[in-house]
């Protein structure tokens, strides 16, 4: 079989040339390209992609200095869900519904913003019962990261009765899903956002309180401040993380996944040695397969919120992806943007 299909294509212009997607765009040139299945990279499983989505990392992949893509040209897209067309991996047969997030997808291996993808069998997760291909991409890497954060917080003692949980970057992908998952599990959630106009959205997802970014980090940030949170899900980093560390209750934990507020932060050892707090790093990309499958099972069952559909900001086509990536870079995301390919 060597069918022709459409994919989003990013090629990096030669060094010294300053080509952009458009005159006003911060992105590298992105275009729709026809490819044949023979042009896809090696892998055991050929998947017809039904849905993908856009994440912050996809925007970085399309930036001249994004530093996530190992080699251009690339088909971006760190996530996909679809149906197996052919497989030399005995674990998968044609017709199986599968999903994939992370690993090298869309950064070192052609990714999910494509009508077909060929991937390693080890990267795939069988679609859990209770989840549709579309719902899998409402979650995508962002939702998986939110769930992994909650899972790690629970492993470290978080439980609803211990007090409020802070979610930073709450209107973004990781943040929105974290608010919804925590609220559905009975936690009292405080959502921090830079978008005052999205209070109602965050309350609809289940946030009990909505506060501004500045309300998280008073100036100056003290090494030990009044305790406010039993735990926090932090995809923002930077100043927010500095403040959270000083505000966690004794034995509380923060799950750190991102850097939209900056990659550097300041801290002293005091909250660690006087309050026994835990700093939990979250890596969704190379999360081990057994944990990965367990988290996806939970997303299809006990963690699945009734507000999942409310997280969808819009469903778009491949042609509309560049505009969505520009919006991410402006910090303008609200919830999740999913890409329909079939
Ligand atoms: N570790 C992992 O495995 C993993 C997985 C997924 C994502 N990530 C990382 O997590 C972060 C969030 O990803 P995402 O997909 O949720 O992105 P997103 O949908 O673009 O959301 C990011 C949110 O961060 C907030 N924000 C943006 N600029 C900010 C700034 N300058 N200061 C403070 N807050 C700011 C905004 O929320 P508000 O306006 O509501 O404040 C924005 O909506 C990214 O850094 C991403 O690379 C890591």
Short mmCIF file of C-alpha atoms and ligand atoms in Angstrom, two decimals:
data_model
loop_
_atom_site.label_atom_id
_atom_site.label_comp_id
_atom_site.label_asym_id
_atom_site.label_seq_id
_atom_site.Cartn_x
_atom_site.Cartn_y
_atom_site.Cartn_z
CA UNK A 1 0.00 0.00 0.00
CA UNK A 2 1.41 3.40 -0.89
CA UNK A 3 -1.48 5.80 -0.53
CA UNK A 4 -1.11 9.56 -0.65
CA UNK A 5 -2.14 11.64 2.33
CA UNK A 6 -1.89 15.15 3.82
CA UNK A 7 0.32 16.26 6.70
CA UNK A 8 1.51 19.49 8.24
CA UNK A 9 5.12 20.09 7.26
CA UNK A 10 7.78 22.32 8.85
CA UNK A 11 11.09 22.93 7.13
CA UNK A 12 13.74 25.14 8.66
CA UNK A 13 15.07 27.77 6.26
CA UNK A 14 18.81 27.94 5.61
CA UNK A 15 20.95 29.64 8.27
CA UNK A 16 20.92 33.41 7.73
CA UNK A 17 17.54 33.51 5.99
CA UNK A 18 14.72 34.97 8.09
CA UNK A 19 11.75 33.27 6.48
CA UNK A 20 8.58 33.09 8.61
CA UNK A 21 5.17 31.49 8.18
CA UNK A 22 3.85 34.98 7.34
CA UNK A 23 5.12 38.55 7.69
CA UNK A 24 3.72 38.89 11.20
CA UNK A 25 4.19 35.31 12.39
CA UNK A 26 6.82 34.13 14.91
CA UNK A 27 6.60 30.64 13.38
CA UNK A 28 8.77 28.84 10.85
CA UNK A 29 7.07 28.23 7.48
CA UNK A 30 4.33 25.61 7.95
CA UNK A 31 2.41 24.14 5.04
CA UNK A 32 0.19 21.23 4.16
CA UNK A 33 2.10 18.66 2.13
CA UNK A 34 1.11 15.51 0.27
CA UNK A 35 3.20 12.50 1.22
CA UNK A 36 3.08 8.80 0.51
CA UNK A 37 3.17 6.15 3.20
CA UNK A 38 6.62 5.08 1.93
CA UNK A 39 7.99 8.45 3.08
CA UNK A 40 7.04 7.82 6.71
CA UNK A 41 9.86 6.89 9.10
CA UNK A 42 10.48 3.33 10.29
CA UNK A 43 8.20 1.80 12.87
CA UNK A 44 6.22 -1.38 13.42
CA UNK A 45 2.71 0.07 13.31
CA UNK A 46 0.98 2.16 10.64
CA UNK A 47 -1.86 4.20 12.14
CA UNK A 48 -4.65 6.07 10.37
CA UNK A 49 -4.83 9.17 12.55
CA UNK A 50 -8.36 10.25 13.49
CA UNK A 51 -7.52 13.00 16.00
CA UNK A 52 -4.55 14.98 17.16
CA UNK A 53 -4.35 18.19 19.20
CA UNK A 54 -2.10 21.17 19.83
CA UNK A 55 0.18 21.57 22.81
CA UNK A 56 2.68 24.19 23.95
CA UNK A 57 5.49 21.91 22.76
CA UNK A 58 4.03 21.85 19.23
CA UNK A 59 4.32 25.64 19.19
CA UNK A 60 7.95 25.37 20.30
CA UNK A 61 8.55 22.85 17.48
CA UNK A 62 7.44 25.49 14.99
CA UNK A 63 9.64 28.24 16.47
CA UNK A 64 13.04 29.09 14.93
CA UNK A 65 14.68 28.82 18.38
CA UNK A 66 12.18 26.43 20.00
CA UNK A 67 14.92 23.88 20.81
CA UNK A 68 12.67 20.83 20.89
CA UNK A 69 13.00 19.50 17.33
CA UNK A 70 16.14 17.47 16.73
CA UNK A 71 16.03 17.58 12.93
CA UNK A 72 13.99 19.40 10.29
CA UNK A 73 11.99 18.86 8.15
CA UNK A 74 9.44 17.42 10.53
CA UNK A 75 5.74 16.62 10.68
CA UNK A 76 4.80 18.16 14.06
CA UNK A 77 2.27 16.77 16.52
CA UNK A 78 3.30 15.17 19.83
CA UNK A 79 -0.05 13.34 20.19
CA UNK A 80 -2.33 11.15 18.08
CA UNK A 81 -5.23 8.74 18.32
CA UNK A 82 -6.39 6.49 15.53
CA UNK A 83 -6.82 3.00 14.12
CA UNK A 84 -4.13 0.48 13.23
CA UNK A 85 -3.87 -0.18 9.48
CA UNK A 86 -0.98 -2.66 9.54
CA UNK A 87 1.42 -3.95 12.16
CA UNK A 88 4.48 -6.16 12.46
CA UNK A 89 4.17 -5.89 16.26
CA UNK A 90 2.19 -8.92 17.52
CA UNK A 91 0.53 -6.77 20.23
CA UNK A 92 -1.44 -4.83 17.57
CA UNK A 93 -3.67 -5.93 14.69
CA UNK A 94 -5.49 -3.93 11.99
CA UNK A 95 -8.60 -2.29 13.39
CA UNK A 96 -7.23 -1.73 16.91
CA UNK A 97 -7.91 1.71 18.38
CA UNK A 98 -4.73 3.23 19.81
CA UNK A 99 -3.23 6.45 21.11
CA UNK A 100 0.29 7.78 21.43
CA UNK A 101 1.73 10.77 23.29
CA UNK A 102 5.30 11.93 23.76
CA UNK A 103 8.42 9.86 23.08
CA UNK A 104 9.93 11.22 19.85
CA UNK A 105 6.63 12.03 18.14
CA UNK A 106 6.70 15.40 16.43
CA UNK A 107 10.22 16.24 17.60
CA UNK A 108 12.54 13.53 16.24
CA UNK A 109 10.02 11.34 14.39
CA UNK A 110 7.15 12.43 12.11
CA UNK A 111 4.23 13.22 14.42
CA UNK A 112 0.48 13.21 14.72
CA UNK A 113 -0.55 16.27 12.68
CA UNK A 114 -0.83 13.96 9.71
CA UNK A 115 -3.47 11.66 8.25
CA UNK A 116 -1.14 8.67 8.71
CA UNK A 117 1.70 7.97 11.13
CA UNK A 118 4.13 5.07 11.43
CA UNK A 119 5.31 4.57 15.00
CA UNK A 120 7.07 2.11 17.28
CA UNK A 121 4.76 -0.40 18.91
CA UNK A 122 6.32 0.50 22.27
CA UNK A 123 4.97 4.05 21.98
CA UNK A 124 1.34 2.95 21.60
CA UNK A 125 -1.29 2.57 24.28
CA UNK A 126 -4.42 0.55 23.45
CA UNK A 127 -7.39 2.91 23.71
CA UNK A 128 -8.87 2.12 27.15
CA UNK A 129 -12.49 1.08 27.39
CA UNK A 130 -14.58 4.10 28.37
CA UNK A 131 -12.64 6.55 26.21
CA UNK A 132 -13.30 7.53 22.58
CA UNK A 133 -10.54 8.48 20.11
CA UNK A 134 -11.78 12.08 20.36
CA UNK A 135 -11.77 12.09 24.17
CA UNK A 136 -8.21 10.72 24.17
CA UNK A 137 -7.13 13.86 22.30
CA UNK A 138 -9.19 16.19 24.49
CA UNK A 139 -6.74 14.97 27.12
CA UNK A 140 -3.64 14.56 24.92
CA UNK A 141 -0.24 15.18 26.50
CA UNK A 142 -1.68 18.06 28.52
CA UNK A 143 -4.36 15.90 30.13
CA UNK A 144 -2.00 12.99 30.64
CA UNK A 145 0.42 15.37 32.40
CA UNK A 146 -2.36 16.70 34.62
CA UNK A 147 -3.37 13.14 35.56
CA UNK A 148 0.23 12.08 36.19
CA UNK A 149 0.59 15.15 38.43
CA UNK A 150 -2.50 14.19 40.45
CA UNK A 151 -1.35 10.56 40.64
CA UNK A 152 2.07 11.60 42.01
CA UNK A 153 0.45 14.02 44.50
CA UNK A 154 -1.77 11.20 45.76
CA UNK A 155 1.23 8.87 46.07
CA UNK A 156 2.70 11.54 48.33
CA UNK A 157 -0.28 11.87 50.61
CA UNK A 158 -2.70 14.28 48.92
CA UNK A 159 -6.34 13.66 49.79
CA UNK A 160 -9.42 15.88 49.59
CA UNK A 161 -9.79 16.38 53.34
CA UNK A 162 -6.27 17.84 53.75
CA UNK A 163 -7.09 21.25 52.28
CA UNK A 164 -6.99 23.31 49.09
CA UNK A 165 -4.93 22.44 46.00
CA UNK A 166 -3.54 25.22 43.81
CA UNK A 167 -3.46 24.90 40.01
CA UNK A 168 -1.36 27.47 38.13
CA UNK A 169 -1.79 28.37 34.44
CA UNK A 170 -5.32 27.19 35.05
CA UNK A 171 -6.85 28.14 31.70
CA UNK A 172 -4.12 26.33 29.73
CA UNK A 173 -4.23 22.69 28.65
CA UNK A 174 -2.50 21.11 31.66
CA UNK A 175 -4.16 23.57 34.03
CA UNK A 176 -7.72 23.13 32.72
CA UNK A 177 -7.59 19.35 32.88
CA UNK A 178 -5.96 19.48 36.33
CA UNK A 179 -8.78 21.68 37.66
CA UNK A 180 -11.41 19.33 36.24
CA UNK A 181 -9.74 16.11 37.48
CA UNK A 182 -9.07 17.42 40.99
CA UNK A 183 -12.59 18.83 41.36
CA UNK A 184 -14.13 15.56 40.14
CA UNK A 185 -12.12 13.71 42.82
CA UNK A 186 -13.53 15.98 45.53
CA UNK A 187 -10.59 18.33 46.08
CA UNK A 188 -11.11 22.00 46.85
CA UNK A 189 -9.34 23.66 43.91
CA UNK A 190 -7.94 27.19 43.75
CA UNK A 191 -7.24 28.13 40.13
CA UNK A 192 -4.66 30.81 39.37
CA UNK A 193 -4.94 32.57 36.02
CA UNK A 194 -3.79 35.63 34.13
CA UNK A 195 -7.21 35.83 32.46
CA UNK A 196 -9.72 37.46 34.79
CA UNK A 197 -12.40 37.09 32.09
CA UNK A 198 -12.22 33.27 32.35
CA UNK A 199 -13.45 33.00 35.97
CA UNK A 200 -16.76 31.47 34.88
CA UNK A 201 -15.00 28.90 32.69
CA UNK A 202 -12.79 27.82 35.62
CA UNK A 203 -15.75 27.64 37.98
CA UNK A 204 -17.60 25.52 35.41
CA UNK A 205 -14.65 23.08 35.51
CA UNK A 206 -15.03 22.88 39.27
CA UNK A 207 -12.68 25.50 40.74
CA UNK A 208 -13.87 26.70 44.13
CA UNK A 209 -11.71 29.83 44.06
CA UNK A 210 -10.18 31.73 41.16
CA UNK A 211 -7.23 34.05 41.88
CA UNK A 212 -4.86 36.13 39.77
CA UNK A 213 -1.24 35.13 39.08
CA UNK A 214 -0.10 38.00 41.31
CA UNK A 215 -2.14 36.66 44.23
CA UNK A 216 0.09 33.55 44.15
CA UNK A 217 3.34 35.46 44.37
CA UNK A 218 3.40 38.42 46.70
CA UNK A 219 6.45 40.64 46.47
CA UNK A 220 8.87 39.84 48.06
CA UNK A 221 8.55 36.04 48.24
CA UNK A 222 9.58 34.92 51.74
CA UNK A 223 11.50 31.67 52.30
CA UNK A 224 8.67 30.51 54.60
CA UNK A 225 5.27 32.12 54.16
CA UNK A 226 1.86 31.47 55.71
CA UNK A 227 0.76 28.00 54.58
CA UNK A 228 -1.99 28.04 51.94
CA UNK A 229 -2.00 24.76 50.00
CA UNK A 230 -1.83 21.05 50.78
CA UNK A 231 -0.55 20.55 47.21
CA UNK A 232 -0.13 22.26 43.85
CA UNK A 233 -0.13 21.35 40.15
CA UNK A 234 2.31 23.77 38.54
CA UNK A 235 2.80 23.91 34.75
CA UNK A 236 4.03 27.54 35.04
CA UNK A 237 7.29 27.37 37.05
CA UNK A 238 9.32 30.56 37.57
CA UNK A 239 8.03 32.91 40.25
CA UNK A 240 4.93 30.80 40.82
CA UNK A 241 7.05 27.82 41.85
CA UNK A 242 9.23 29.98 44.14
CA UNK A 243 6.09 31.15 45.93
CA UNK A 244 4.39 27.75 46.11
CA UNK A 245 7.40 26.14 47.81
CA UNK A 246 7.16 28.68 50.61
CA UNK A 247 3.36 28.29 50.97
CA UNK A 248 2.91 24.48 51.11
CA UNK A 249 1.54 22.93 54.28
CA UNK A 250 3.89 20.58 56.17
CA UNK A 251 4.46 17.41 54.11
CA UNK A 252 2.66 19.01 51.15
CA UNK A 253 3.78 18.49 47.54
CA UNK A 254 4.03 20.40 44.30
CA UNK A 255 4.01 18.58 40.94
CA UNK A 256 6.06 20.68 38.50
CA UNK A 257 5.57 20.11 34.78
CA UNK A 258 6.17 23.33 32.87
CA UNK A 259 7.87 26.63 32.31
CA UNK A 260 5.43 29.09 30.74
CA UNK A 261 6.37 31.51 33.55
CA UNK A 262 10.11 30.83 33.20
CA UNK A 263 12.54 27.99 33.71
CA UNK A 264 14.41 29.57 36.62
CA UNK A 265 13.14 29.85 40.19
CA UNK A 266 14.49 30.72 43.59
CA UNK A 267 14.25 28.72 46.78
CA UNK A 268 15.90 28.02 50.09
CA UNK A 269 16.16 24.63 51.79
CA UNK A 270 13.93 25.88 54.64
CA UNK A 271 10.53 24.54 53.45
CA UNK A 272 12.19 21.17 52.75
CA UNK A 273 13.90 20.79 56.13
CA UNK A 274 11.35 22.58 58.34
CA UNK A 275 8.11 21.52 56.63
CA UNK A 276 9.12 18.29 54.89
CA UNK A 277 7.64 19.39 51.56
CA UNK A 278 8.06 17.40 48.32
CA UNK A 279 9.08 18.74 44.93
CA UNK A 280 7.79 16.25 42.34
CA UNK A 281 9.07 16.41 38.76
CA UNK A 282 6.58 15.36 36.07
CA UNK A 283 7.86 13.93 32.78
CA UNK A 284 5.09 12.81 30.45
CA UNK A 285 7.40 12.21 27.49
CA UNK A 286 9.35 9.17 28.67
CA UNK A 287 6.95 8.09 31.41
CA UNK A 288 7.43 4.29 31.72
CA UNK A 289 4.94 2.19 29.80
CA UNK A 290 3.35 0.51 32.85
CA UNK A 291 2.64 3.87 34.59
CA UNK A 292 1.51 5.33 31.26
CA UNK A 293 -1.09 2.57 30.76
CA UNK A 294 -2.24 2.88 34.38
CA UNK A 295 -2.76 6.65 34.02
CA UNK A 296 -4.71 6.24 30.75
CA UNK A 297 -6.89 3.60 32.44
CA UNK A 298 -7.60 6.09 35.23
CA UNK A 299 -8.40 8.85 32.70
CA UNK A 300 -11.03 6.55 31.21
CA UNK A 301 -12.49 5.60 34.58
CA UNK A 302 -12.15 7.11 38.08
CA UNK A 303 -10.48 10.35 36.92
CA UNK A 304 -12.82 11.06 33.99
CA UNK A 305 -14.63 14.33 34.74
CA UNK A 306 -18.19 15.04 33.64
CA UNK A 307 -16.88 18.45 32.47
CA UNK A 308 -14.47 16.94 29.89
CA UNK A 309 -16.33 18.41 26.91
CA UNK A 310 -16.26 21.89 28.52
CA UNK A 311 -12.45 21.80 28.22
CA UNK A 312 -12.66 21.75 24.40
CA UNK A 313 -12.09 25.27 23.15
CA UNK A 314 -12.47 24.28 19.50
CA UNK A 315 -12.09 21.46 17.03
CA UNK A 316 -10.03 22.48 14.00
CA UNK A 317 -8.65 21.13 10.72
CA UNK A 318 -4.97 20.76 9.79
CA UNK A 319 -5.15 24.06 7.87
CA UNK A 320 -6.11 25.92 11.05
CA UNK A 321 -3.19 24.60 13.15
CA UNK A 322 -0.70 27.47 12.47
CA UNK A 323 -3.14 30.06 13.89
CA UNK A 324 -3.68 27.87 16.97
CA UNK A 325 0.09 27.59 17.53
CA UNK A 326 0.45 31.38 17.36
CA UNK A 327 -2.29 31.69 19.97
CA UNK A 328 -0.42 29.33 22.31
CA UNK A 329 2.70 31.49 22.04
CA UNK A 330 0.68 34.56 23.02
CA UNK A 331 -0.39 32.69 26.22
CA UNK A 332 -3.94 32.86 24.88
CA UNK A 333 -5.07 29.25 25.24
CA UNK A 334 -8.26 28.31 26.99
CA UNK A 335 -8.56 24.59 27.50
CA UNK A 336 -7.81 22.26 24.62
CA UNK A 337 -7.80 22.57 20.85
CA UNK A 338 -8.28 19.25 19.08
CA UNK A 339 -7.50 18.54 15.44
CA UNK A 340 -9.83 16.33 13.45
CA UNK A 341 -8.13 14.37 10.69
CA UNK A 342 -10.81 11.90 9.64
N1 LIG B 1 6.64 17.92 31.82
C1 LIG B 1 5.87 17.46 30.85
O1 LIG B 1 5.88 16.28 30.51
C2 LIG B 1 4.94 18.43 30.17
C3 LIG B 1 3.78 17.98 29.51
C4 LIG B 1 2.88 18.93 29.00
C5 LIG B 1 3.18 20.28 29.09
N2 LIG B 1 4.35 20.65 29.67
C6 LIG B 1 4.68 22.07 29.83
O2 LIG B 1 3.68 22.65 30.66
C7 LIG B 1 3.48 24.00 30.28
C8 LIG B 1 2.00 24.22 29.95
O3 LIG B 1 1.63 23.44 28.83
P1 LIG B 1 0.15 23.58 28.23
O4 LIG B 1 0.04 22.60 27.13
O5 LIG B 1 -0.83 23.58 29.34
O6 LIG B 1 0.25 25.08 27.62
P2 LIG B 1 -0.94 26.08 27.27
O7 LIG B 1 -2.19 25.35 26.96
O8 LIG B 1 -0.38 27.03 26.28
O9 LIG B 1 -1.19 26.84 28.66
C9 LIG B 1 -0.21 27.59 29.28
C10 LIG B 1 -0.85 28.54 30.31
O10 LIG B 1 0.20 29.09 31.11
C11 LIG B 1 -0.19 30.38 31.54
N3 LIG B 1 0.87 31.32 31.13
C12 LIG B 1 1.24 31.65 29.86
N4 LIG B 1 2.23 32.54 29.87
C13 LIG B 1 2.50 32.79 31.18
C14 LIG B 1 3.43 33.63 31.85
N5 LIG B 1 4.28 34.40 31.18
N6 LIG B 1 3.44 33.61 33.21
C15 LIG B 1 2.59 32.83 33.89
N7 LIG B 1 1.67 32.02 33.31
C16 LIG B 1 1.64 31.99 31.98
C17 LIG B 1 -1.50 30.71 30.85
O11 LIG B 1 -2.55 30.36 31.76
P3 LIG B 1 -3.35 31.50 32.61
O12 LIG B 1 -3.60 32.64 31.67
O13 LIG B 1 -4.59 30.81 33.05
O14 LIG B 1 -2.47 31.92 33.76
C18 LIG B 1 -1.53 29.75 29.68
O15 LIG B 1 -2.83 29.49 29.23
C19 LIG B 1 4.44 24.25 29.10
O16 LIG B 1 5.64 24.79 29.60
C20 LIG B 1 4.68 22.86 28.55
O17 LIG B 1 5.89 22.77 27.85
C21 LIG B 1 5.22 19.76 30.20
#
